[in-house]
């Protein structure tokens, strides 16, 4: 694997079609300053999500795993003025930094940041009869991805696009004897995806500025 080349080409692509403005740059910087992990999506992945959002004319979005709101900002910027995002983060420190970044981006009116465990918030949204979402981005803890997806389906309508990040994990997904709970989580998830009658799905391998990984993309039938 030529990681250096992938990074250079990713830089080339992002300079061309996915340049970061100061808000996005400062969001990444804020993670460093707050001692948070640099595990946000890349600019090219942010632009990819925007294209997917535009393709399905998304207005209502659910995101699991906010971190510093880097992906949330990319997502919200692809929505119409009356578009809304609910984003879920269980770490209060991450949520605090995220809400500062959302305010700096001028997007506080469109983004509803919920502090809590993704599983609890999903169940709460279902119990309250929340209107279905047009687009769901799953990027929180990996072991319960299957359960998150099943619950997300209950908050979907035919045509809802569901994208789940980090499902290849540097190819570790091929290791049937793994003891890594994250890898086991995505193996179980990928298998479910392959057999689920209610969706059509694929998995795209991703290389670039981030480590070798992949995104699952599913459309609800
Ligand atoms: C990969 S990061 C999200 C990155 C973000 N989507 C981006 O690209 O900018 C995963 C986030 O999920 C949060 N998280 C982990 N377990 C969670 C849970 N059970 N419920 C909600 N959030 C969780 C972590 O604290 C972390 O901030």
Coordinates of C-alpha atoms and ligand atoms in Angstrom, one line a residue:
X1 CA 0.0 0.0 0.0
X2 CA 1.4 3.4 -1.0
X3 CA 0.0 5.6 1.8
X4 CA 2.1 8.6 0.8
X5 CA 0.8 8.6 -2.7
X6 CA -2.8 8.2 -1.5
X7 CA -2.3 11.2 0.7
X8 CA -0.8 13.4 -2.0
X9 CA -3.6 12.5 -4.5
X10 CA -6.2 13.1 -1.8
X11 CA -4.6 16.6 -1.2
X12 CA -4.7 17.1 -5.0
X13 CA -8.4 16.2 -5.1
X14 CA -9.4 18.3 -2.1
X15 CA -7.5 21.3 -3.4
X16 CA -9.5 21.0 -6.7
X17 CA -13.0 20.1 -5.5
X18 CA -13.2 20.1 -1.7
X19 CA -11.2 23.0 -0.3
X20 CA -11.7 23.8 3.4
X21 CA -12.6 27.3 4.4
X22 CA -11.3 28.8 7.7
X23 CA -14.3 27.4 9.6
X24 CA -13.4 23.8 8.7
X25 CA -9.7 24.4 9.2
X26 CA -10.4 25.9 12.7
X27 CA -12.7 23.0 13.5
X28 CA -9.8 20.5 12.9
X29 CA -7.5 22.8 14.9
X30 CA -10.0 22.9 17.8
X31 CA -9.6 19.1 18.1
X32 CA -5.9 19.4 18.6
X33 CA -6.3 22.2 21.1
X34 CA -8.9 20.2 23.1
X35 CA -6.8 17.0 23.0
X36 CA -9.4 15.2 21.0
X37 CA -8.6 12.5 18.5
X38 CA -8.1 13.4 14.8
X39 CA -10.6 11.0 13.5
X40 CA -12.9 13.3 11.6
X41 CA -13.7 12.5 8.0
X42 CA -11.4 14.0 5.3
X43 CA -12.4 17.0 3.1
X44 CA -12.9 14.7 0.1
X45 CA -15.2 12.5 2.2
X46 CA -17.1 15.6 3.4
X47 CA -17.6 16.6 -0.3
X48 CA -18.7 13.0 -1.1
X49 CA -21.3 13.2 1.7
X50 CA -22.5 16.5 0.3
X51 CA -23.0 14.9 -3.2
X52 CA -24.9 12.1 -1.7
X53 CA -27.1 14.5 0.3
X54 CA -27.8 16.5 -2.9
X55 CA -28.6 13.3 -4.8
X56 CA -31.3 12.3 -2.4
X57 CA -32.5 15.9 -1.9
X58 CA -32.0 15.5 1.8
X59 CA -33.7 17.9 4.2
X60 CA -33.7 15.9 7.4
X61 CA -30.4 14.2 8.6
X62 CA -29.5 12.1 11.5
X63 CA -25.8 11.7 12.4
X64 CA -24.4 9.3 15.1
X65 CA -20.9 10.4 16.3
X66 CA -20.3 14.1 16.2
X67 CA -16.8 14.5 17.6
X68 CA -16.0 18.2 16.9
X69 CA -18.8 18.6 14.3
X70 CA -16.5 18.6 11.3
X71 CA -18.7 16.1 9.3
X72 CA -21.8 17.8 10.7
X73 CA -20.7 21.1 9.2
X74 CA -20.0 19.6 5.8
X75 CA -23.4 17.8 5.9
X76 CA -25.4 20.9 7.0
X77 CA -23.9 23.0 4.3
X78 CA -25.4 20.7 1.7
X79 CA -28.9 21.2 3.0
X80 CA -31.5 23.8 2.0
X81 CA -32.1 26.7 4.4
X82 CA -34.9 24.8 6.2
X83 CA -32.9 21.6 6.4
X84 CA -32.2 20.1 9.9
X85 CA -29.6 17.8 11.4
X86 CA -29.8 15.9 14.6
X87 CA -26.3 14.8 15.6
X88 CA -25.6 12.6 18.6
X89 CA -22.5 12.6 20.8
X90 CA -22.1 10.8 24.1
X91 CA -18.8 12.5 25.3
X92 CA -19.7 15.8 26.9
X93 CA -16.2 17.3 26.2
X94 CA -16.6 16.5 22.5
X95 CA -20.1 17.8 22.5
X96 CA -18.9 21.1 24.1
X97 CA -16.3 21.7 21.5
X98 CA -18.7 20.6 18.7
X99 CA -21.3 23.1 19.9
X100 CA -18.6 25.9 19.8
X101 CA -17.7 24.9 16.2
X102 CA -21.3 24.8 15.1
X103 CA -21.9 28.3 16.5
X104 CA -18.7 29.6 14.7
X105 CA -20.0 28.1 11.5
X106 CA -23.3 30.0 12.0
X107 CA -25.3 26.7 11.9
X108 CA -26.8 26.5 15.4
X109 CA -30.3 27.0 14.1
X110 CA -30.1 24.0 11.8
X111 CA -28.2 21.6 14.1
X112 CA -29.7 19.9 17.1
X113 CA -26.8 18.4 19.1
X114 CA -28.0 15.7 21.4
X115 CA -25.7 14.6 24.2
X116 CA -26.2 10.9 25.0
X117 CA -25.6 7.4 23.9
X118 CA -26.6 6.7 20.3
X119 CA -28.6 3.7 21.2
X120 CA -30.7 5.7 23.8
X121 CA -31.2 8.6 21.5
X122 CA -32.3 6.3 18.6
X123 CA -34.8 4.5 20.9
X124 CA -36.1 7.9 22.2
X125 CA -36.6 9.2 18.6
X126 CA -38.5 6.1 17.7
X127 CA -40.7 6.2 20.8
X128 CA -41.5 9.9 20.2
X129 CA -42.6 9.1 16.6
X130 CA -39.9 11.3 15.0
X131 CA -40.5 12.1 11.4
X132 CA -38.3 9.9 9.1
X133 CA -34.9 11.1 8.0
X134 CA -33.8 11.4 4.4
X135 CA -30.1 10.7 5.2
X136 CA -28.4 9.0 8.1
X137 CA -24.7 9.0 8.8
X138 CA -23.4 6.4 11.3
X139 CA -20.0 7.2 12.6
X140 CA -20.1 6.3 16.3
X141 CA -18.7 3.3 18.2
X142 CA -18.3 0.2 16.0
X143 CA -19.4 -2.8 18.0
X144 CA -23.2 -2.0 17.9
X145 CA -23.3 -0.8 14.2
X146 CA -25.8 -3.6 13.4
X147 CA -28.1 -2.5 16.1
X148 CA -27.7 1.2 15.1
X149 CA -28.6 0.3 11.5
X150 CA -31.7 -1.7 12.5
X151 CA -32.9 1.2 14.6
X152 CA -32.0 3.7 11.9
X153 CA -34.2 1.8 9.5
X154 CA -37.2 2.5 11.8
X155 CA -36.4 6.2 11.3
X156 CA -36.2 5.9 7.5
X157 CA -38.5 6.1 4.5
X158 CA -38.1 4.4 1.1
X159 CA -35.2 6.2 -0.5
X160 CA -33.4 7.1 2.7
X161 CA -29.7 6.9 2.2
X162 CA -27.7 5.4 5.1
X163 CA -23.9 5.7 5.1
X164 CA -21.8 4.0 7.7
X165 CA -18.1 4.8 8.1
X166 CA -15.0 2.7 8.9
X167 CA -16.3 -0.7 7.9
X168 CA -13.1 -2.1 6.3
X169 CA -10.5 -1.1 9.0
X170 CA -7.3 -1.4 7.0
X171 CA -8.5 -4.7 5.7
X172 CA -8.7 -6.3 9.2
X173 CA -12.3 -7.1 8.2
X174 CA -10.9 -10.2 6.4
X175 CA -9.5 -11.7 9.6
X176 CA -12.0 -14.3 10.7
X177 CA -10.1 -15.0 13.9
X178 CA -9.9 -11.4 15.1
X179 CA -10.3 -10.5 18.8
X180 CA -10.7 -6.8 18.0
X181 CA -14.3 -5.8 19.1
X182 CA -14.4 -3.0 16.5
X183 CA -13.5 -5.3 13.7
X184 CA -16.0 -7.9 14.9
X185 CA -18.6 -5.2 15.1
X186 CA -18.2 -4.2 11.4
X187 CA -17.9 -7.9 10.3
X188 CA -21.3 -8.6 11.8
X189 CA -22.6 -5.4 10.3
X190 CA -21.3 -6.1 6.8
X191 CA -22.8 -9.6 6.9
X192 CA -26.2 -8.2 8.0
X193 CA -26.0 -5.6 5.2
X194 CA -25.5 -8.3 2.6
X195 CA -28.5 -10.2 3.7
X196 CA -31.0 -7.5 4.6
X197 CA -34.1 -7.7 2.4
X198 CA -35.2 -4.1 3.1
X199 CA -32.2 -2.3 1.5
X200 CA -29.8 -2.3 -1.4
X201 CA -26.2 -1.7 -0.4
X202 CA -22.6 -1.7 -1.3
X203 CA -19.3 -1.0 0.4
X204 CA -16.7 1.4 -1.1
X205 CA -13.0 1.1 -0.1
X206 CA -11.6 4.4 0.9
X207 CA -7.9 5.5 0.7
X208 CA -6.5 9.0 1.0
X209 CA -5.6 11.3 3.9
X210 CA -7.1 8.9 6.4
X211 CA -6.0 5.3 6.9
X212 CA -7.2 2.6 4.5
X213 CA -10.9 2.0 5.3
X214 CA -14.4 1.9 3.8
X215 CA -17.9 3.2 3.8
X216 CA -21.1 1.2 3.5
X217 CA -23.8 2.9 1.5
X218 CA -27.4 1.6 1.7
X219 CA -30.6 2.8 0.2
X220 CA -33.9 1.9 1.9
X221 CA -36.3 0.0 -0.4
Ligands
LIG1 C1 -15.2 8.8 14.5 S1 -15.8 10.0 15.7 C2 -16.9 11.0 14.7 C3 -16.3 11.8 13.7 C4 -17.2 12.8 13.1 N1 -18.4 12.2 12.5 C5 -16.5 13.6 12.0 O1 -16.2 13.0 10.9 O2 -16.2 14.8 12.2 C6 -16.8 9.0 16.7 C7 -17.5 9.8 17.8 O3 -18.5 9.0 18.3 C8 -18.6 9.2 19.7 N2 -19.2 8.0 20.3 C9 -18.6 6.9 20.7 N3 -19.5 6.0 21.2 C10 -20.7 6.7 21.2 C11 -22.0 6.3 21.6 N4 -22.3 5.2 22.1 N5 -23.0 7.2 21.4 C12 -22.8 8.4 20.8 N6 -21.5 8.8 20.4 C13 -20.5 7.9 20.6 C14 -17.1 9.4 20.1 O4 -17.1 10.1 21.4 C15 -16.6 10.2 18.9 O5 -16.7 11.6 19.2

